[in-house]
mmCIF file of C-alpha atoms and ligand atoms in Angstrom:
data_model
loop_
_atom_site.group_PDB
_atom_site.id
_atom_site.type_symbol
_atom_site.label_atom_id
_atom_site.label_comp_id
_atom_site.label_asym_id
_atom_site.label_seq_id
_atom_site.Cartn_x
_atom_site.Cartn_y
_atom_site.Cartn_z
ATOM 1 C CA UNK A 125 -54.494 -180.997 -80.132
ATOM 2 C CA UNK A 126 -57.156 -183.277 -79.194
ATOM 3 C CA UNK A 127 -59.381 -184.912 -81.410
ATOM 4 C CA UNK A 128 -63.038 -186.067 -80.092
ATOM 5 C CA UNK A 129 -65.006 -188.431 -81.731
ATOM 6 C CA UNK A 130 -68.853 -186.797 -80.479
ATOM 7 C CA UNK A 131 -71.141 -189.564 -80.809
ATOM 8 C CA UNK A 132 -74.424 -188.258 -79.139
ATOM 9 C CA UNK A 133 -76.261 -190.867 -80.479
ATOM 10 C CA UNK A 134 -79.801 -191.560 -79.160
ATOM 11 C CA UNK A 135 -83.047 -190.311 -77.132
ATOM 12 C CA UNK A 136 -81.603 -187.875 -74.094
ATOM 13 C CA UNK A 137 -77.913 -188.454 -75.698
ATOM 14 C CA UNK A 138 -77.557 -185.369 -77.454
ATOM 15 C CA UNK A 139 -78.757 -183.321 -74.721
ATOM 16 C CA UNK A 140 -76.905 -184.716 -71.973
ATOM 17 C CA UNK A 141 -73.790 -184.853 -74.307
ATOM 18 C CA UNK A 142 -74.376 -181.035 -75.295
ATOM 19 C CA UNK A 143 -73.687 -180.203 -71.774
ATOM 20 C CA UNK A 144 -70.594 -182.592 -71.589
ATOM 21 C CA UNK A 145 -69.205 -180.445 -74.385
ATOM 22 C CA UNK A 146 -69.983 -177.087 -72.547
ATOM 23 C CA UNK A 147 -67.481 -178.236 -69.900
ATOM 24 C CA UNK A 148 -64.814 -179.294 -71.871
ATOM 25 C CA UNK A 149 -65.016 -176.151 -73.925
ATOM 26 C CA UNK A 150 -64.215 -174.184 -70.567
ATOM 27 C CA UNK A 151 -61.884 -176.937 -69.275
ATOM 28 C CA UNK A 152 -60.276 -176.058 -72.891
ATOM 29 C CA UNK A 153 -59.648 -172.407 -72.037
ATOM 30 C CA UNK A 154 -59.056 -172.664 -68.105
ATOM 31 C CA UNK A 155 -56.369 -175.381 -68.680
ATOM 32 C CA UNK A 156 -55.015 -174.676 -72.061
ATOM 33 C CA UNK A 157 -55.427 -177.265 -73.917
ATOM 34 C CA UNK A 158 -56.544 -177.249 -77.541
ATOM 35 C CA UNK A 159 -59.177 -180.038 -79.290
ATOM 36 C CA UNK A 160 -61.749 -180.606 -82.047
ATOM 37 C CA UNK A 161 -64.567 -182.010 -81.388
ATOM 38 C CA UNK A 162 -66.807 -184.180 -84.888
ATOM 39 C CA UNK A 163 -69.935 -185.142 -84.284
ATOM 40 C CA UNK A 164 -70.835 -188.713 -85.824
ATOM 41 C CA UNK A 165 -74.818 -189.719 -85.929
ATOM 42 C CA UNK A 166 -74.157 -193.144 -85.637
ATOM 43 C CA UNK A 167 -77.275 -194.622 -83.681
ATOM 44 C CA UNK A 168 -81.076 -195.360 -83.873
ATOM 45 C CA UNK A 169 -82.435 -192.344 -85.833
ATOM 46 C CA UNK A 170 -79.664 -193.281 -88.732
ATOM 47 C CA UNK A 171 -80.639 -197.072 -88.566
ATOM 48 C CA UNK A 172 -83.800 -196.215 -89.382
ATOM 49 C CA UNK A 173 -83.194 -194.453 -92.404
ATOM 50 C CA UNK A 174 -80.045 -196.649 -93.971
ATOM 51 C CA UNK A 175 -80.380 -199.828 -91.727
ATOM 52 C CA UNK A 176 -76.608 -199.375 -90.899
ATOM 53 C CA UNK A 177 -75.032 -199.435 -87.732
ATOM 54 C CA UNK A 178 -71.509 -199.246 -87.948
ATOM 55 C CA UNK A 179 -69.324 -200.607 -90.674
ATOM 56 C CA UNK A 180 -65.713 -201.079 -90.875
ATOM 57 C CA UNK A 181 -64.407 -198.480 -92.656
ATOM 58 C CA UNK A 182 -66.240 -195.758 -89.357
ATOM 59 C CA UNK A 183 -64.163 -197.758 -86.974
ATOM 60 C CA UNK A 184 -61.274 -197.365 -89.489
ATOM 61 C CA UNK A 185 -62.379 -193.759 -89.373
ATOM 62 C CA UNK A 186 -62.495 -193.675 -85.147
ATOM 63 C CA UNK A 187 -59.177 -195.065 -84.458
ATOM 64 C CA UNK A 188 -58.181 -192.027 -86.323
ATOM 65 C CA UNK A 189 -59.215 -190.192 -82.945
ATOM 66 C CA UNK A 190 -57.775 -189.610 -79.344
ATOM 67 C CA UNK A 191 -60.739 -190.711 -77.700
ATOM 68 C CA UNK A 192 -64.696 -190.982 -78.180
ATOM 69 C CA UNK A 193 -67.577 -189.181 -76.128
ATOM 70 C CA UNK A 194 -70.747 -191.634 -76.501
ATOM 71 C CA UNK A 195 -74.274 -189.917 -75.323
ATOM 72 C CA UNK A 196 -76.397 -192.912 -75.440
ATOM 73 C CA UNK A 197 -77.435 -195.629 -78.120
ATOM 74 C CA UNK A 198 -80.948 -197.552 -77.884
ATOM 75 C CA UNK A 199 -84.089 -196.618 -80.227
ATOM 76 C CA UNK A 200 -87.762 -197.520 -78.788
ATOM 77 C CA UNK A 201 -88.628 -198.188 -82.179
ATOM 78 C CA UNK A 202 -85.654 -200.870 -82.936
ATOM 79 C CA UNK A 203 -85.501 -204.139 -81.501
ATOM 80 C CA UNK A 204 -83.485 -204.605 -78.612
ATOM 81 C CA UNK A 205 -80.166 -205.817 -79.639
ATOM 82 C CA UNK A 206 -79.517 -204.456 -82.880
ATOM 83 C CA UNK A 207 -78.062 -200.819 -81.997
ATOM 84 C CA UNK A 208 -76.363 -202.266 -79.182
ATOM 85 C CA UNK A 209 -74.451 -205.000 -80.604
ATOM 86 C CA UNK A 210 -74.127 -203.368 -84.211
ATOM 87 C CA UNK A 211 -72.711 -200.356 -82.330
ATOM 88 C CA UNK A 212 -71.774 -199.938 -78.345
ATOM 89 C CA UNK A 213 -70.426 -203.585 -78.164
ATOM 90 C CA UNK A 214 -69.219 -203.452 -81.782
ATOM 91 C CA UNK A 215 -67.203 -199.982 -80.404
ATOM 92 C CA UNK A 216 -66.017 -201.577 -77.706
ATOM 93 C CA UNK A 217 -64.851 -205.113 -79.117
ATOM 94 C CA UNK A 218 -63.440 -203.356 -82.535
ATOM 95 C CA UNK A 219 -61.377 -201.131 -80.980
ATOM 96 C CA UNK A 220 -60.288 -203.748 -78.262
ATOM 97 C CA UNK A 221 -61.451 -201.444 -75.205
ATOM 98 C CA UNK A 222 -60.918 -204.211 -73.089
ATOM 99 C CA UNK A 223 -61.477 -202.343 -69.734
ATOM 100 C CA UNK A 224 -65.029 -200.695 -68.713
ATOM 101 C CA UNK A 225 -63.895 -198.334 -65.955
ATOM 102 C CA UNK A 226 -66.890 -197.565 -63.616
ATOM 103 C CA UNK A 227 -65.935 -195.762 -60.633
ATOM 104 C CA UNK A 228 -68.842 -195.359 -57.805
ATOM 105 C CA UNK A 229 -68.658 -192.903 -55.285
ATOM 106 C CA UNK A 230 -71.152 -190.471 -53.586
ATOM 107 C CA UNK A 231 -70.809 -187.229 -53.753
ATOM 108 C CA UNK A 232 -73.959 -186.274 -51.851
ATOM 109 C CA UNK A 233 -75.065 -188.141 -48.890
ATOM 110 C CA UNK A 234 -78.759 -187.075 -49.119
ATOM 111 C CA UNK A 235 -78.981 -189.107 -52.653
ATOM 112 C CA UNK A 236 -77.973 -191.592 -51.138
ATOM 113 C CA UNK A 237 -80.539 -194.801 -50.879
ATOM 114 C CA UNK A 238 -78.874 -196.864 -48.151
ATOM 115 C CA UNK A 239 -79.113 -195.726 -44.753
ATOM 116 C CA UNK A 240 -76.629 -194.159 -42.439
ATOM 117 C CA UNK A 241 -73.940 -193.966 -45.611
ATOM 118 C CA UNK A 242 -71.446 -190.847 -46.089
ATOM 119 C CA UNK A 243 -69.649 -190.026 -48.844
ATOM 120 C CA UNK A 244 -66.582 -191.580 -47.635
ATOM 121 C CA UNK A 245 -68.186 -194.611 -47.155
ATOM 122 C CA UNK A 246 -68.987 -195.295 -50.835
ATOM 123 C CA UNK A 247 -65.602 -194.253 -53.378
ATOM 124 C CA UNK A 248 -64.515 -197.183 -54.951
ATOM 125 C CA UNK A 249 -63.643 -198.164 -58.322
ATOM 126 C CA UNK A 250 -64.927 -200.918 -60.712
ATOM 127 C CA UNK A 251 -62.831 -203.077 -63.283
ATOM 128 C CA UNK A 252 -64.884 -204.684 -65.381
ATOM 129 C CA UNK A 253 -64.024 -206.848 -68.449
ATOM 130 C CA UNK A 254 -64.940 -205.656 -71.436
ATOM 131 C CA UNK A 255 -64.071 -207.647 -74.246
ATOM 132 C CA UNK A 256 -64.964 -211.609 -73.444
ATOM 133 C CA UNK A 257 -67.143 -213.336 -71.023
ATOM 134 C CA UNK A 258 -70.731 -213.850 -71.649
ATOM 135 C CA UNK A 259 -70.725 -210.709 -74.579
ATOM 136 C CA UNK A 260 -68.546 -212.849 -76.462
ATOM 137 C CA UNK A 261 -71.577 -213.630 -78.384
ATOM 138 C CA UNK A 262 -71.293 -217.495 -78.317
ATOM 139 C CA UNK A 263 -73.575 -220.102 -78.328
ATOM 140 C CA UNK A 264 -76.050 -221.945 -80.698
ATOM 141 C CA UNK A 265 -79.991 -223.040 -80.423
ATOM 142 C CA UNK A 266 -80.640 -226.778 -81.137
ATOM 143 C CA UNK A 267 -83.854 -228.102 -82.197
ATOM 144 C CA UNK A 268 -84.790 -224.395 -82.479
ATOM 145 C CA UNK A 269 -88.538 -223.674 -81.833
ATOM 146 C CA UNK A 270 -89.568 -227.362 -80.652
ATOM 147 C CA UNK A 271 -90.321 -228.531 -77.284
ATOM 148 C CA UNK A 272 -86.523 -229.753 -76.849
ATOM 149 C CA UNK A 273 -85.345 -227.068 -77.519
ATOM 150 C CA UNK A 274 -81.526 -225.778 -76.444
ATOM 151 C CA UNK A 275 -79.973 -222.389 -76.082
ATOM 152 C CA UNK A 276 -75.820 -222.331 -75.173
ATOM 153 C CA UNK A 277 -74.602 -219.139 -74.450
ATOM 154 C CA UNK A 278 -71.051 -219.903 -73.885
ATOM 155 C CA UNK A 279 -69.090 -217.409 -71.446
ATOM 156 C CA UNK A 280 -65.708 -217.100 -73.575
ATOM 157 C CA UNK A 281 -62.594 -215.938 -71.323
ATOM 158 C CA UNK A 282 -58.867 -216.551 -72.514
ATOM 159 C CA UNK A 283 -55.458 -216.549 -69.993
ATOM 160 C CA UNK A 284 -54.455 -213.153 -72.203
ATOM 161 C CA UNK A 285 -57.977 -211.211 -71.275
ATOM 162 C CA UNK A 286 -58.238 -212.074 -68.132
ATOM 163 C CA UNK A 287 -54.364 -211.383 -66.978
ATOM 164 C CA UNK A 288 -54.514 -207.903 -69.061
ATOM 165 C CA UNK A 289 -57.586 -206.659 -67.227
ATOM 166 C CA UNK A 290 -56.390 -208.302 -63.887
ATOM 167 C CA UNK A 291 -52.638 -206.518 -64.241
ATOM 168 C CA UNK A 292 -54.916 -203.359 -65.039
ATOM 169 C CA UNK A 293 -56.874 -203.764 -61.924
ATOM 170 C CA UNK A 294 -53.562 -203.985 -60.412
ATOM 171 C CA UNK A 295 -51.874 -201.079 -61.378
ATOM 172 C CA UNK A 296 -55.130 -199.232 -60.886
ATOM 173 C CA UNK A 297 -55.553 -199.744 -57.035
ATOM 174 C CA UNK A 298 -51.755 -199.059 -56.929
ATOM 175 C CA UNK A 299 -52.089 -195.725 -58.482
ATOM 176 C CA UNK A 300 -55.236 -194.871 -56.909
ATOM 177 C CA UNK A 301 -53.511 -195.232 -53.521
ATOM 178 C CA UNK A 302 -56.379 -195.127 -51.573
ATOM 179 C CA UNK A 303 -56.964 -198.249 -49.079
ATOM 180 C CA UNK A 304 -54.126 -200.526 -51.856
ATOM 181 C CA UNK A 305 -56.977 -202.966 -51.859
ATOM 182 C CA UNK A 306 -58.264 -205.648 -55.052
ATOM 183 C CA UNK A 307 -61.285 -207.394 -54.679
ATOM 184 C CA UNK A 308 -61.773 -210.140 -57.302
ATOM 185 C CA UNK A 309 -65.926 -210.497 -57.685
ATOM 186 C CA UNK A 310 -66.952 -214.307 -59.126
ATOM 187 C CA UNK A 311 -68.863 -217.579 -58.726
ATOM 188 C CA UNK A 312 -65.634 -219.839 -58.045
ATOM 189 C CA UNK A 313 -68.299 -222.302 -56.374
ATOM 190 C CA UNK A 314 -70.530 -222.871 -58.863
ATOM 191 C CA UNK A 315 -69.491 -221.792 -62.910
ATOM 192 C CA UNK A 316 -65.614 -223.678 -62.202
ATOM 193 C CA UNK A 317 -63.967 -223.414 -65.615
ATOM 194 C CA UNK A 318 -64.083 -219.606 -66.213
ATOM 195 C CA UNK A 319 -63.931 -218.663 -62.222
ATOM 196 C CA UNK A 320 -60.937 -221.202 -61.493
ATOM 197 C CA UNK A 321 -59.062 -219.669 -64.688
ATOM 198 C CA UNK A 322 -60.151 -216.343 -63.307
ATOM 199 C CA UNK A 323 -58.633 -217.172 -59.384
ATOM 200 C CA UNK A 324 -55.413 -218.571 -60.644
ATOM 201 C CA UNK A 325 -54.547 -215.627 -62.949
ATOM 202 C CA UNK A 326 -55.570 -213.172 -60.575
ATOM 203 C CA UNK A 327 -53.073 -214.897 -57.420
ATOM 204 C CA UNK A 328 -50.636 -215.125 -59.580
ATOM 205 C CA UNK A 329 -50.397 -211.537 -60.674
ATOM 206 C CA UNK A 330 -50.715 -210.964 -57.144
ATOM 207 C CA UNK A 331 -47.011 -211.690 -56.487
ATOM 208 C CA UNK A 332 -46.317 -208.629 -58.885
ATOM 209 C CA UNK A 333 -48.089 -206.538 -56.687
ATOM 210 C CA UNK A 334 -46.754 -207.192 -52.525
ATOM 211 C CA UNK A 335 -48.339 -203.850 -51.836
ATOM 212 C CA UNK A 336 -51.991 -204.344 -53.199
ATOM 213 C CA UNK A 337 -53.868 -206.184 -50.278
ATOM 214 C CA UNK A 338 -56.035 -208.874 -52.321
ATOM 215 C CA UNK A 339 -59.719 -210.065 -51.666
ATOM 216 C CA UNK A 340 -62.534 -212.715 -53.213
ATOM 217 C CA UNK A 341 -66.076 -212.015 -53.255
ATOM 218 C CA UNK A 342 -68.557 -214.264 -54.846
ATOM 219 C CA UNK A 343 -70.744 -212.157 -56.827
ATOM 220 C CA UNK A 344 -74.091 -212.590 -54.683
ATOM 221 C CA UNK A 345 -72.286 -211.633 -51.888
ATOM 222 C CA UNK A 346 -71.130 -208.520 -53.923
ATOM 223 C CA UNK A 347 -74.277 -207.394 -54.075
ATOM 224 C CA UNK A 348 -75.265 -207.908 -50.567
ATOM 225 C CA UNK A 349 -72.224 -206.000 -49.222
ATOM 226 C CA UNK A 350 -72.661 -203.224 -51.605
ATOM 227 C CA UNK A 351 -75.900 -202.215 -49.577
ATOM 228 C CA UNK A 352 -74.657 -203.266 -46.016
ATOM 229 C CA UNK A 353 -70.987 -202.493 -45.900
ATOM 230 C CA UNK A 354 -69.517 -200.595 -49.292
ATOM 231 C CA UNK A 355 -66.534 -199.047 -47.614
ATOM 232 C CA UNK A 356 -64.999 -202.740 -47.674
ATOM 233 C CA UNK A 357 -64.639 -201.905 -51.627
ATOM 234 C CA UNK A 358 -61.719 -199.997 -52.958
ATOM 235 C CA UNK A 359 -61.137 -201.437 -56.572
ATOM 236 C CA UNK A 360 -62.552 -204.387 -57.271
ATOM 237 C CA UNK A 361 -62.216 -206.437 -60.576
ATOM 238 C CA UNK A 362 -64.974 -208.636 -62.315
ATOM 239 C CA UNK A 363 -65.745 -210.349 -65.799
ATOM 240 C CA UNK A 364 -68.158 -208.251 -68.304
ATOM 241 C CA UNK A 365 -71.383 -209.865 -67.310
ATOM 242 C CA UNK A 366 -70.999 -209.770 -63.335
ATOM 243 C CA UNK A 367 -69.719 -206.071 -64.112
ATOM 244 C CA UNK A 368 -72.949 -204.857 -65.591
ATOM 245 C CA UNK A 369 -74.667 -205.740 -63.317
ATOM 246 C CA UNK A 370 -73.226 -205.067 -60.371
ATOM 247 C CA UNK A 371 -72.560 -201.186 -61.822
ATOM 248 C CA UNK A 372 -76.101 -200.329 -62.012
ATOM 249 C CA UNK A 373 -76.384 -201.453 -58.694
ATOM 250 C CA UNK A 374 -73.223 -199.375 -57.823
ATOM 251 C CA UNK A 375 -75.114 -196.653 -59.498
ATOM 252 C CA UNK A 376 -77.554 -196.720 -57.739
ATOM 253 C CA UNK A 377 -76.133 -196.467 -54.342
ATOM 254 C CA UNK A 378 -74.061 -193.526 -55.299
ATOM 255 C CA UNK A 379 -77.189 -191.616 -56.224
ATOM 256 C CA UNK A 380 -78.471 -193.413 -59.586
ATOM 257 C CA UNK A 381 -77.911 -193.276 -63.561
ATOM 258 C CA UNK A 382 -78.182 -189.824 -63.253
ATOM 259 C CA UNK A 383 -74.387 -189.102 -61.971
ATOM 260 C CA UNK A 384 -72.488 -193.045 -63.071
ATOM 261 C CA UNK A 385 -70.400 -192.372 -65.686
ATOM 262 C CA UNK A 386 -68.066 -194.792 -67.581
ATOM 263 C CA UNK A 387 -65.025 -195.414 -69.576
ATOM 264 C CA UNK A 388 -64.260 -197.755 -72.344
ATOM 265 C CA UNK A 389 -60.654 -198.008 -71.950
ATOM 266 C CA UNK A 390 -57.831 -199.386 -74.502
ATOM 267 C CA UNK A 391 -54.699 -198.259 -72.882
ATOM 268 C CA UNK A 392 -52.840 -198.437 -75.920
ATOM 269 C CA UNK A 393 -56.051 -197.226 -78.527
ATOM 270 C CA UNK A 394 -58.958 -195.214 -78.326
ATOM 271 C CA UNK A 395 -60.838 -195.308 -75.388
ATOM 272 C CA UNK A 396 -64.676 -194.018 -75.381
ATOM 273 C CA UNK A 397 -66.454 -192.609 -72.363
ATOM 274 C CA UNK A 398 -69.993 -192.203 -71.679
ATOM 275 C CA UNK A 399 -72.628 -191.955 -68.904
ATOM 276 C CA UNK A 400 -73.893 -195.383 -67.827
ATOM 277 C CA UNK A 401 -77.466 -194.931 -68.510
ATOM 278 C CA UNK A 402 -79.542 -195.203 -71.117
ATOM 279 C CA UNK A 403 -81.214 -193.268 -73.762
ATOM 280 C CA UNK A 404 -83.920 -192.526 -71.786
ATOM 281 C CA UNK A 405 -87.010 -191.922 -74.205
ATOM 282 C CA UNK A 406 -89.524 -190.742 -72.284
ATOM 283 C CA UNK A 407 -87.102 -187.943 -71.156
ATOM 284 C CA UNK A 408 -86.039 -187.166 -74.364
ATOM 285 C CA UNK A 409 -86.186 -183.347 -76.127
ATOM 286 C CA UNK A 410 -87.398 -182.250 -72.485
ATOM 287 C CA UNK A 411 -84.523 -180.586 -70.915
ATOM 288 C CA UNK A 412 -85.250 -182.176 -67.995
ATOM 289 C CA UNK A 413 -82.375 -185.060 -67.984
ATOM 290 C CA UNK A 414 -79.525 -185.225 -65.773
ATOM 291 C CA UNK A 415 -76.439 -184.544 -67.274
ATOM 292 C CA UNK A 416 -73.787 -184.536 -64.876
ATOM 293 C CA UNK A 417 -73.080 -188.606 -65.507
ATOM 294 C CA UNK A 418 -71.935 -187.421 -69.146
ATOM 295 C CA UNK A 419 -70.448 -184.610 -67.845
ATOM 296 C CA UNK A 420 -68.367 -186.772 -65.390
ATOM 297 C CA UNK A 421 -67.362 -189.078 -68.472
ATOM 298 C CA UNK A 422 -66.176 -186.443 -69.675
ATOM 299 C CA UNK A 423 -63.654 -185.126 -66.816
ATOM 300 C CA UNK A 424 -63.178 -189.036 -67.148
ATOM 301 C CA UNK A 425 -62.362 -188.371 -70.736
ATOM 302 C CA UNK A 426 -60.302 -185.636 -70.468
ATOM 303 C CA UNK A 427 -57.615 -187.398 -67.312
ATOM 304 C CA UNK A 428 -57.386 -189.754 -69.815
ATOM 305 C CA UNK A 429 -56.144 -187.725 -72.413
ATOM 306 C CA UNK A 430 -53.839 -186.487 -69.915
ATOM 307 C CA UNK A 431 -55.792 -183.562 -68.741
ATOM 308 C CA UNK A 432 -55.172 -184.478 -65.466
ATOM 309 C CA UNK A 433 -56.162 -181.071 -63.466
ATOM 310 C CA UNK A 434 -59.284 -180.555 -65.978
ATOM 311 C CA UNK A 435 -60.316 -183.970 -65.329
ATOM 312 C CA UNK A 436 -60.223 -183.560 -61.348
ATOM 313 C CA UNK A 437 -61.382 -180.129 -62.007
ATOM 314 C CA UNK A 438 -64.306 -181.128 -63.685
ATOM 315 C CA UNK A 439 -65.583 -183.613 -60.712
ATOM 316 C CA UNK A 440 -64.921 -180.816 -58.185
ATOM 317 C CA UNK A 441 -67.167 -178.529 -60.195
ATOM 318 C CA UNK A 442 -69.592 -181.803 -60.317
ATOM 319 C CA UNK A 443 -69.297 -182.016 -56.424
ATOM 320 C CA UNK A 444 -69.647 -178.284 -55.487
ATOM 321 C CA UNK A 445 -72.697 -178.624 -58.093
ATOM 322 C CA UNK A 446 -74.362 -181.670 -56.032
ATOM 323 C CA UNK A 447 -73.405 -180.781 -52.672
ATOM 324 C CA UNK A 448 -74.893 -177.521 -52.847
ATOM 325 C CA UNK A 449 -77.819 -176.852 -55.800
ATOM 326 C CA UNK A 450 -79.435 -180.026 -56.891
ATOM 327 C CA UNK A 451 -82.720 -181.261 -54.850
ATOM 328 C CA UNK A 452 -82.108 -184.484 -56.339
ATOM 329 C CA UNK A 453 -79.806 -186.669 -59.087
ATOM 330 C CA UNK A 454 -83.509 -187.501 -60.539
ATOM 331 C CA UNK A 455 -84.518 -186.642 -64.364
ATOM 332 C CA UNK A 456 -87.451 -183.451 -63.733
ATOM 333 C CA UNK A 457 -86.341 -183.528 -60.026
ATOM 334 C CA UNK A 458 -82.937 -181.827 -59.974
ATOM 335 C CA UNK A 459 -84.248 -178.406 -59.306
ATOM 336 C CA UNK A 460 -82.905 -177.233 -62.509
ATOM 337 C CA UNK A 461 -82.677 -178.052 -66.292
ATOM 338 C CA UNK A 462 -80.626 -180.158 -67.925
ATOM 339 C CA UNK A 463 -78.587 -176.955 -69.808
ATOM 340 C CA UNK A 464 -78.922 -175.092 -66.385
ATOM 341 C CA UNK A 465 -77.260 -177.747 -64.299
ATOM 342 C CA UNK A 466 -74.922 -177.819 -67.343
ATOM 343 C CA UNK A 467 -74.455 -174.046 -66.857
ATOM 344 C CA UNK A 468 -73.906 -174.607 -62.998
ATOM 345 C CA UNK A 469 -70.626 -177.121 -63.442
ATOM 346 C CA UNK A 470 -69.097 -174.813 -66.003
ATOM 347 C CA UNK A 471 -69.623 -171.490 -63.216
ATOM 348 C CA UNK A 472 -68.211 -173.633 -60.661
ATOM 349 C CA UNK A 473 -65.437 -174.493 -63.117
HETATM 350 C C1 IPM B 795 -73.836 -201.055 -70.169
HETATM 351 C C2 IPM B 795 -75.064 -201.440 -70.930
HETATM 352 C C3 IPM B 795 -74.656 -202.297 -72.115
HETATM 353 C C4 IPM B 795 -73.937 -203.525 -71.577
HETATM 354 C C5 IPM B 795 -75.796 -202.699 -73.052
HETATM 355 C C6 IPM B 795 -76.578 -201.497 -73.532
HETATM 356 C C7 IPM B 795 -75.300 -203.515 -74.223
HETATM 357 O O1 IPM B 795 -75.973 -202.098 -70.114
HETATM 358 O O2 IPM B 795 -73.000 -200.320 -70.732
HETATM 359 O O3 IPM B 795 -73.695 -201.454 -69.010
HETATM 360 O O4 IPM B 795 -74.603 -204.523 -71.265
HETATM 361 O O5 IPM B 795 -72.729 -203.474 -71.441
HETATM 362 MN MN1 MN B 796 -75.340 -202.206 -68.053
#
């Protein structure tokens, strides 16, 4: 018996994660498996109305769970910054999900922006720290608000992070077994404390792993190659601020926000999952959203549970879904509704 921590959360969240639920509700019964799903309205509406975010004793209350399904948390009406450090990052640090899992891969070559690319061309996997780096949240002002003025923001990465997410990133391409293939994406020529401590860990755990060819890609060049030549990339591993940003561009390229989906992941605690975009206001209450990114952090969700057939199950259903119904991975553009294209996966389940 699984138990789900539903955290729709905010703007097109709840509709996006209504869908999510839809599918795992007929995984449940095609696969057998049993699970209770409790919705928590942690998020911006909340906020509002008790100026909480998330306190102690509701992560005390989460790790309680097998895993967390996250719709979306950001608020129009809330300054930037509150909601998501008081509650994504707070999630994510608290309960030591140290790995944001963001695989990219296209399912549909017509969504596809860049020219001339297939589907096969574009399936890789990113590792991105999630638990140090630039989130860490350090840094001071000094002389705060005169004309010599300083802001430090101080990118915070220890041995132990950065070996446990490269030995993930490891074992990941191993098990994946697709091209056996690591790509470590930094700035070794310029920022030389974090990226040399990054380089050494990462060739050293290379000597556990004779079978996983090995790669470095400064993180400019990342981006360049991820237009021109993304079938170089099978997993590649990063630090938590190169790896949001080059996941929306990874988005992007394998259709957009409306299909990148994402996992929080303690391997040894309770992971979270959730679609990669955002709350999406102007969308919101329209039934017009895309929902297949939640619904594929969900299949995530639910291989991670150890659902393995539901999970794969679920992104076939997502793939039949693409490859043959949608007009486009585009809020009001798919073709369909946001509980129809729900209604779609679970058919093709
Ligand atoms: C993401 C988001 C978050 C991040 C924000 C909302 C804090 O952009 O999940 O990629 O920067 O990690
Ligand atoms: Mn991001």
């Amino acid at each position: 018996m699984y138990r789900i921590a539903v955290i729709p959360g905010d703007g097109t969240g709840p509709e996006v994660v209504n869908e999510g639920l839809k599918i795992i509700e007929a995984s449940a019964k095609k696969y057998n498996f049993k699970y209770e799903a409790t919705i928590f309205d942690f998020g911006g509406e909340r906020y509002l109305k008790t100026a909480k975010t998330l306190e102690d004793k509701d992560i005390e209350e989460l790790k309680k769970y097998s895993a967390i399904y996250l719709g979306a948390i950001g608020h129009p009406d809330i300054k930037p910054g509150i909601l998501e450090t008081g509650i994504l990052l707070k999630l994510r640090f608290s309960l030591d999900q140290y790995i944001n899992l963001r695989p990219i891969k296209l399912y549909n070559a017509d969504f596809c922006p860049l020219k001339d690319k297939k589907p096969e061309d574009i399936d890789f996997v990113v590792v991105r720290e999630n638990s140090e780096g630039l989130y860490k949240g350090m840094g001071e002002f000094k002389d705060k608000g005169t004309k010599d003025e300083v802001a430090i923001q101080i990118s915070y990465n220890t041995r132990k992070g950065v070996e446990r997410c490269i030995r993930y990133a490891f074992e990941y391409a191993r098990q994946r077994n697709k091209r056996k293939k690591l790509t470590l994406c930094g700035k070794t020529n310029v920022l030389t404390y974090a990226w040399d401590l990054w380089e050494r860990t990462f060739n050293e755990v290379a000597r556990d792993y004779p079978d996983i060819a090995t790669d470095y890609a400064h993180v400019d060049a990342t981006t360049m190659w991820f237009v021109k030549n993304p079938e170089w990339f099978d997993v590649i591993v990063t630090d938590n601020m190169f790896g949001d940003i080059i996941t929306d561009l990874g988005a992007m390229i394998q259709g957009g926000m409306g299909i990148a989906a994402g996992g929080n992941i303690n391997p040894h605690g309770v992971s979270m999952f959730e679609p990669i975009g955002g709350s999406a206001p102007k969308y919101t209450g329209k039934n017009v959203i895309n929902p297949l990114a939640a619904i594929c952090a969900a299949g995530m969700m639910l291989e991670n549970l150890g659902e393995v057939k539901a999970g794969k199950a679920v992104e076939d259903a997502v793939i039949k879904v693409v490859k043959s119904k949608l007009k486009s991975l585009a809020a009001g553009k798919m073709g369909y509704s946001t509980t129809e294209v729900g209604d779609l996966v679970v058919k093709n389940l």
